Coordinates of N, CA, C and O in Angstrom, one line a residue:
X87 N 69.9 172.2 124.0 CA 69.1 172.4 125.2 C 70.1 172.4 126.4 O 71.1 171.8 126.5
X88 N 69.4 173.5 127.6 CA 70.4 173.5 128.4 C 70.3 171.9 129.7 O 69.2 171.3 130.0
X89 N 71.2 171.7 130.0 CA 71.9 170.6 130.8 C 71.8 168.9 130.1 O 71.8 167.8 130.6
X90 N 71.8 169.5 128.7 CA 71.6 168.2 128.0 C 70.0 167.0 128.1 O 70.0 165.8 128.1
X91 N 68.9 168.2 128.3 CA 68.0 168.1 128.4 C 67.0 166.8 127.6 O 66.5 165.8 128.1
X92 N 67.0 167.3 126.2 CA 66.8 166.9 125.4 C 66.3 165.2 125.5 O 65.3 164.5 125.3
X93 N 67.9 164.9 126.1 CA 68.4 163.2 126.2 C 67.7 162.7 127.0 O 67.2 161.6 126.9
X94 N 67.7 163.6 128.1 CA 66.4 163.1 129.4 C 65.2 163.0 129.2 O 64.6 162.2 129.9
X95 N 64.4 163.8 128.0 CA 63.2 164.1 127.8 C 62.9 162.7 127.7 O 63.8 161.9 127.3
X96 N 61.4 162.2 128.3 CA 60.8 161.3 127.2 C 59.4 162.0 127.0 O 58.5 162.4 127.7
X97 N 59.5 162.0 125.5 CA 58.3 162.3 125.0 C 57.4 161.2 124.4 O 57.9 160.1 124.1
X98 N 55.9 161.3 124.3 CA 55.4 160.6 123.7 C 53.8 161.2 123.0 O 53.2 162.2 123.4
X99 N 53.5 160.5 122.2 CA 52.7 161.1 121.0 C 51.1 160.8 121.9 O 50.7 159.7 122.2
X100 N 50.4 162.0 122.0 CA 49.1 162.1 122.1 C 48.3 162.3 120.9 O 48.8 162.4 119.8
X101 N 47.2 162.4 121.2 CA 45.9 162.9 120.0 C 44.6 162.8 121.4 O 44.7 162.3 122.5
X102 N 43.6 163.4 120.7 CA 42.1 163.7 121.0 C 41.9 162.3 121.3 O 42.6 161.4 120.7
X103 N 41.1 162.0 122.2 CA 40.5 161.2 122.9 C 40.9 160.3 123.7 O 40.2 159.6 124.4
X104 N 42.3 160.5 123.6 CA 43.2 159.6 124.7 C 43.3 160.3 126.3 O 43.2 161.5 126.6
X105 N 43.5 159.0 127.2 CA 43.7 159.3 128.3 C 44.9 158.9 129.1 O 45.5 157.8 128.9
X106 N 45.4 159.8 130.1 CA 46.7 159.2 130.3 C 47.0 159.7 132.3 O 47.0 160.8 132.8
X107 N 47.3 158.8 132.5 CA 47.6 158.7 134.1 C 49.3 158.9 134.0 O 50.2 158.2 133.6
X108 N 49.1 160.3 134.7 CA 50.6 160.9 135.3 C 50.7 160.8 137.1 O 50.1 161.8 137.6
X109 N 51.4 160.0 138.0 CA 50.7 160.3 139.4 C 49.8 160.2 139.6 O 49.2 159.1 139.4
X110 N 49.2 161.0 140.0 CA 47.8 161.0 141.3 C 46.9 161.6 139.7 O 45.7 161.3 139.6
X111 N 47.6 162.3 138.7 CA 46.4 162.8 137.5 C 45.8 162.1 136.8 O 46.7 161.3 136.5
X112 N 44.6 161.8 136.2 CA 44.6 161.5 134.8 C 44.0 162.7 134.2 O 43.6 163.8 134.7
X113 N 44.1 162.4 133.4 CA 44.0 163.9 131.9 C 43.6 163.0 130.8 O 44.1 162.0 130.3
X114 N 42.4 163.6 130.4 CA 41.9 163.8 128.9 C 42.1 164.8 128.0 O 42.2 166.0 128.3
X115 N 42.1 164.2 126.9 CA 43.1 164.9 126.1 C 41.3 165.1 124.8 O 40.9 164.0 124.5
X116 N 40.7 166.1 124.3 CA 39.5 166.7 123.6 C 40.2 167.8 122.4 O 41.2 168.5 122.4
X117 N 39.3 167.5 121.5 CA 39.6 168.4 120.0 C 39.1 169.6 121.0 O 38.4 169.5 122.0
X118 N 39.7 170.8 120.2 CA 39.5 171.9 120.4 C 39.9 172.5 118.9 O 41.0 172.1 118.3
X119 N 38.7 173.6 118.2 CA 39.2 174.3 116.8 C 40.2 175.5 117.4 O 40.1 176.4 118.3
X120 N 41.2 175.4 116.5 CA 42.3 176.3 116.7 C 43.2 176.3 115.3 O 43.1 175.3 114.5
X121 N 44.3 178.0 114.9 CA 44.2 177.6 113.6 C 45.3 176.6 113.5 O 45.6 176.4 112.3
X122 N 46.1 175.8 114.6 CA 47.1 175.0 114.9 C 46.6 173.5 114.6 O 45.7 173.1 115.4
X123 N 46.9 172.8 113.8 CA 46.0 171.4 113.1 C 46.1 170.8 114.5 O 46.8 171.3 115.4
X124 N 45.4 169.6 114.7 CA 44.8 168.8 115.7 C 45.3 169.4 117.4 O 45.9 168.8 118.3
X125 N 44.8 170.3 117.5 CA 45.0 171.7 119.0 C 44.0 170.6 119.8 O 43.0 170.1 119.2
X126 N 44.4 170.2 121.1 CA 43.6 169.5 121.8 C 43.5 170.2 123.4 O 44.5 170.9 123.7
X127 N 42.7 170.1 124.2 CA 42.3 171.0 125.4 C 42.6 169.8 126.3 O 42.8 168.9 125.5
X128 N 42.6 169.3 127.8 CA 43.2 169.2 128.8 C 41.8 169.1 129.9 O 41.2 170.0 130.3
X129 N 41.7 167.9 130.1 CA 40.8 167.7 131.6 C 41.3 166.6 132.2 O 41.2 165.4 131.9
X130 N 42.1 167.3 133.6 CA 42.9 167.2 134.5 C 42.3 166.9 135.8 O 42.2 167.8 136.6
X131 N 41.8 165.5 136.0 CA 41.2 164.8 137.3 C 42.3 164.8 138.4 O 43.3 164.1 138.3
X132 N 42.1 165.9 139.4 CA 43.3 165.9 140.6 C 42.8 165.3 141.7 O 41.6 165.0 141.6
X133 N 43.2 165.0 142.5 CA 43.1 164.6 143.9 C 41.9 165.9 144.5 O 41.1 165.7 145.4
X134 N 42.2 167.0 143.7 CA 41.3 168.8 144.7 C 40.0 168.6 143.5 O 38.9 169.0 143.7
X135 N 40.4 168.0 142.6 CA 39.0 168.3 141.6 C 39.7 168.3 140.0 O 40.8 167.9 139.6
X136 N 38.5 169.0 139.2 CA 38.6 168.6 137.7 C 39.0 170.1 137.4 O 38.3 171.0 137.9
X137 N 40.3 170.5 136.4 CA 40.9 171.4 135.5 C 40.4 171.3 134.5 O 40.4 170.1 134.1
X138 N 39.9 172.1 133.7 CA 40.0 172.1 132.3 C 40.9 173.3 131.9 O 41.0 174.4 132.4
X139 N 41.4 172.9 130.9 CA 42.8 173.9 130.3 C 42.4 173.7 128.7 O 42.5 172.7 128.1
X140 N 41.8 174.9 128.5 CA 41.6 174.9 126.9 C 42.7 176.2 126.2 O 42.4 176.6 125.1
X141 N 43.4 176.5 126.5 CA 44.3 177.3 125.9 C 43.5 178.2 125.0 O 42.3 178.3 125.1
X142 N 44.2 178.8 124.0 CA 43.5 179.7 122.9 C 42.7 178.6 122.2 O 43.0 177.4 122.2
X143 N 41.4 179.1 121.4 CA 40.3 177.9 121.2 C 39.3 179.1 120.2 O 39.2 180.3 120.6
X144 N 38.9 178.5 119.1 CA 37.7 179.4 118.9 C 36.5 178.5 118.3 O 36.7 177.7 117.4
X145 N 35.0 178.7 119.1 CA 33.8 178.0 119.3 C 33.7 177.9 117.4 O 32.9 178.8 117.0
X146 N 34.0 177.4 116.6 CA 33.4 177.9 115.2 C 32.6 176.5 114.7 O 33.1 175.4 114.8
X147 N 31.4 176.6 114.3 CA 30.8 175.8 113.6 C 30.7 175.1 112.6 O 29.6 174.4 112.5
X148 N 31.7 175.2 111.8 CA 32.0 175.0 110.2 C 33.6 175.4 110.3 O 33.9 176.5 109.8
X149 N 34.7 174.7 110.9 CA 36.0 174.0 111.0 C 36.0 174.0 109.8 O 35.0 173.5 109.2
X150 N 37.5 174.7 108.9 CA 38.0 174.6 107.8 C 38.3 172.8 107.8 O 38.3 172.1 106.8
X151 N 38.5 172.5 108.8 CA 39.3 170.9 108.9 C 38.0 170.0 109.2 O 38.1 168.8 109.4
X152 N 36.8 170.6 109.1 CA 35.5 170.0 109.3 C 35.3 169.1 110.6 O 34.3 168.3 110.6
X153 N 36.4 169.4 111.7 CA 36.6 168.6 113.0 C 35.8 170.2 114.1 O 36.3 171.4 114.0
X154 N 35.0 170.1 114.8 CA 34.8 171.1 115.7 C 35.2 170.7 116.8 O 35.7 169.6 117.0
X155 N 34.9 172.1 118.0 CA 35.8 171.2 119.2 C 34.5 170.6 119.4 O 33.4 170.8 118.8
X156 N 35.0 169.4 120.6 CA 34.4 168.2 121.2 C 33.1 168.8 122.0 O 33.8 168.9 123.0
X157 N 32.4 169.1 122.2 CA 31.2 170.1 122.8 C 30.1 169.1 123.7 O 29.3 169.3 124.6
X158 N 30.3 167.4 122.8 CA 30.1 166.6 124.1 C 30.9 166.2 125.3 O 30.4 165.7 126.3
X159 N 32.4 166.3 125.2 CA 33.6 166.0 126.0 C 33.2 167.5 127.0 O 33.1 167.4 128.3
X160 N 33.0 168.6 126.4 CA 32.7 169.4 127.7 C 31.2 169.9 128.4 O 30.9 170.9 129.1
X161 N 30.6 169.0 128.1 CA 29.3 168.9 128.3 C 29.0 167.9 129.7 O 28.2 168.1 130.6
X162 N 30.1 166.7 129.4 CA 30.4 166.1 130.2 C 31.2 166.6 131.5 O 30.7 166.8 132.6
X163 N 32.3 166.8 131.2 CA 32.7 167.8 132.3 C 31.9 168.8 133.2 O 32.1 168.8 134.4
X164 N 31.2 169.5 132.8 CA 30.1 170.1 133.0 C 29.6 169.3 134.0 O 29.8 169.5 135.2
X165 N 28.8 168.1 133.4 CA 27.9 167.5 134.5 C 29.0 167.1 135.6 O 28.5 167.1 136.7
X166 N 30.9 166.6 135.5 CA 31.4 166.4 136.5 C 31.4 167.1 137.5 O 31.4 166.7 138.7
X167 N 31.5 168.7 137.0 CA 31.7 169.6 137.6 C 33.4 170.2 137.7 O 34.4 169.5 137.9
X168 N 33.2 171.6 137.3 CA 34.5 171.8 136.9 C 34.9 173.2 138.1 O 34.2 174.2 138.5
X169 N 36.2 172.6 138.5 CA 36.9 173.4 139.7 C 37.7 174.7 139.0 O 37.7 175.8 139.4
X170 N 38.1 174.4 138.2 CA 39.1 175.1 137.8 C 38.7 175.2 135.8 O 38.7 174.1 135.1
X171 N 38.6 176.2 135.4 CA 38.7 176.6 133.8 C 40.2 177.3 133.5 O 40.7 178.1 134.4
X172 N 40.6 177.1 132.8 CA 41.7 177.8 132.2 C 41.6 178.0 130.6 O 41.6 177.0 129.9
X173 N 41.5 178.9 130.2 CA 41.5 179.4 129.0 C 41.6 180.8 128.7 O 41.5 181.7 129.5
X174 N 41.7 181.0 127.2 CA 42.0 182.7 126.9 C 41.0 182.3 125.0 O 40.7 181.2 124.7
X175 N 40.8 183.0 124.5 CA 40.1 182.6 123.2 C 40.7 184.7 122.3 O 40.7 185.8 122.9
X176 N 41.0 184.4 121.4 CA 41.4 185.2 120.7 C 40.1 186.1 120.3 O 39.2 185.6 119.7
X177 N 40.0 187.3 120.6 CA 38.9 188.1 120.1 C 38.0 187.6 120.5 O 37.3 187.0 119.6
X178 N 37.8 187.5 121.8 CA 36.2 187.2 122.3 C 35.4 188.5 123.0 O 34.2 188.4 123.4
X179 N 35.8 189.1 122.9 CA 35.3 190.8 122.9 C 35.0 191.1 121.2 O 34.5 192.2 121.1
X180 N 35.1 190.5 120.2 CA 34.3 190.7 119.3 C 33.1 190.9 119.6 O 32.7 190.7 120.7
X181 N 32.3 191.5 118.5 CA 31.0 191.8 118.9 C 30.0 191.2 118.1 O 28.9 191.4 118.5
X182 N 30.2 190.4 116.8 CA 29.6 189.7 116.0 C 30.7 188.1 115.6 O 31.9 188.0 115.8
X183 N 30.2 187.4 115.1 CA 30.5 186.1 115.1 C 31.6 186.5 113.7 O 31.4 187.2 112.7
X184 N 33.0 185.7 114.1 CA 34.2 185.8 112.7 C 34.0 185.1 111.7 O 32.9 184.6 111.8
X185 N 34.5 184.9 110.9 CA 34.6 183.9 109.6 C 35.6 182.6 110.5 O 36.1 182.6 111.7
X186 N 35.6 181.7 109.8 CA 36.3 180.6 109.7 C 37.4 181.2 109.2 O 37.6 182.1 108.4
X187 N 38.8 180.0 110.3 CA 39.9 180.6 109.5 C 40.3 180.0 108.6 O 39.7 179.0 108.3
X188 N 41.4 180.3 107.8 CA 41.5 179.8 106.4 C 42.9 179.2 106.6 O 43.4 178.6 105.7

């Protein structure tokens, strides 16, 4: 890595349903189905309001991993009220519902 990056990093291990205060943020961390094993989406309490960042995500009801996304974690958001969405979903201009992926 460039400037010896790496050594400076500190990383540390998330999962779904944790929360974590960076600065002025906290962020929850929510399953989201993706074909990427345990893919989690992003609600980001700012000082301006609530982010949600769901990255690529697909609504499926029957999860090969039998985990769907969290749909009460954004239900709740919902009632917070959400300033900001961020997401993209792979073939959502489909015109009929996909299979599950495999």
């Amino acid at each position: 890595m460039r400037n010896n990056a790496a050594a400076k990093a500190s990383l540390n291990k998330v999962q779904a349903g944790d929360t974590i205060e960076i600065g002025p943020f906290k962020v929850e961390l929510f399953h989201v189905c993706h074909s990427i094993p345990d893919a989690v989406g992003l609600g980001i309490t700012t000082p301006a309001g609530l982010v949600v960042h769901m990255s690529d995500f697909k609504f499926d009801q029957t999860p090969v991993d039998g985990w769907p996304t969290d749909f009460a974690k954004l239900a709740e958001f919902s009632r917070r009220g959400v300033d900001l969405l961020l997401s993209d979903s792979t073939n959502a201009n489909a015109l009929a519902g996909l299979p599950p992926r495999s």
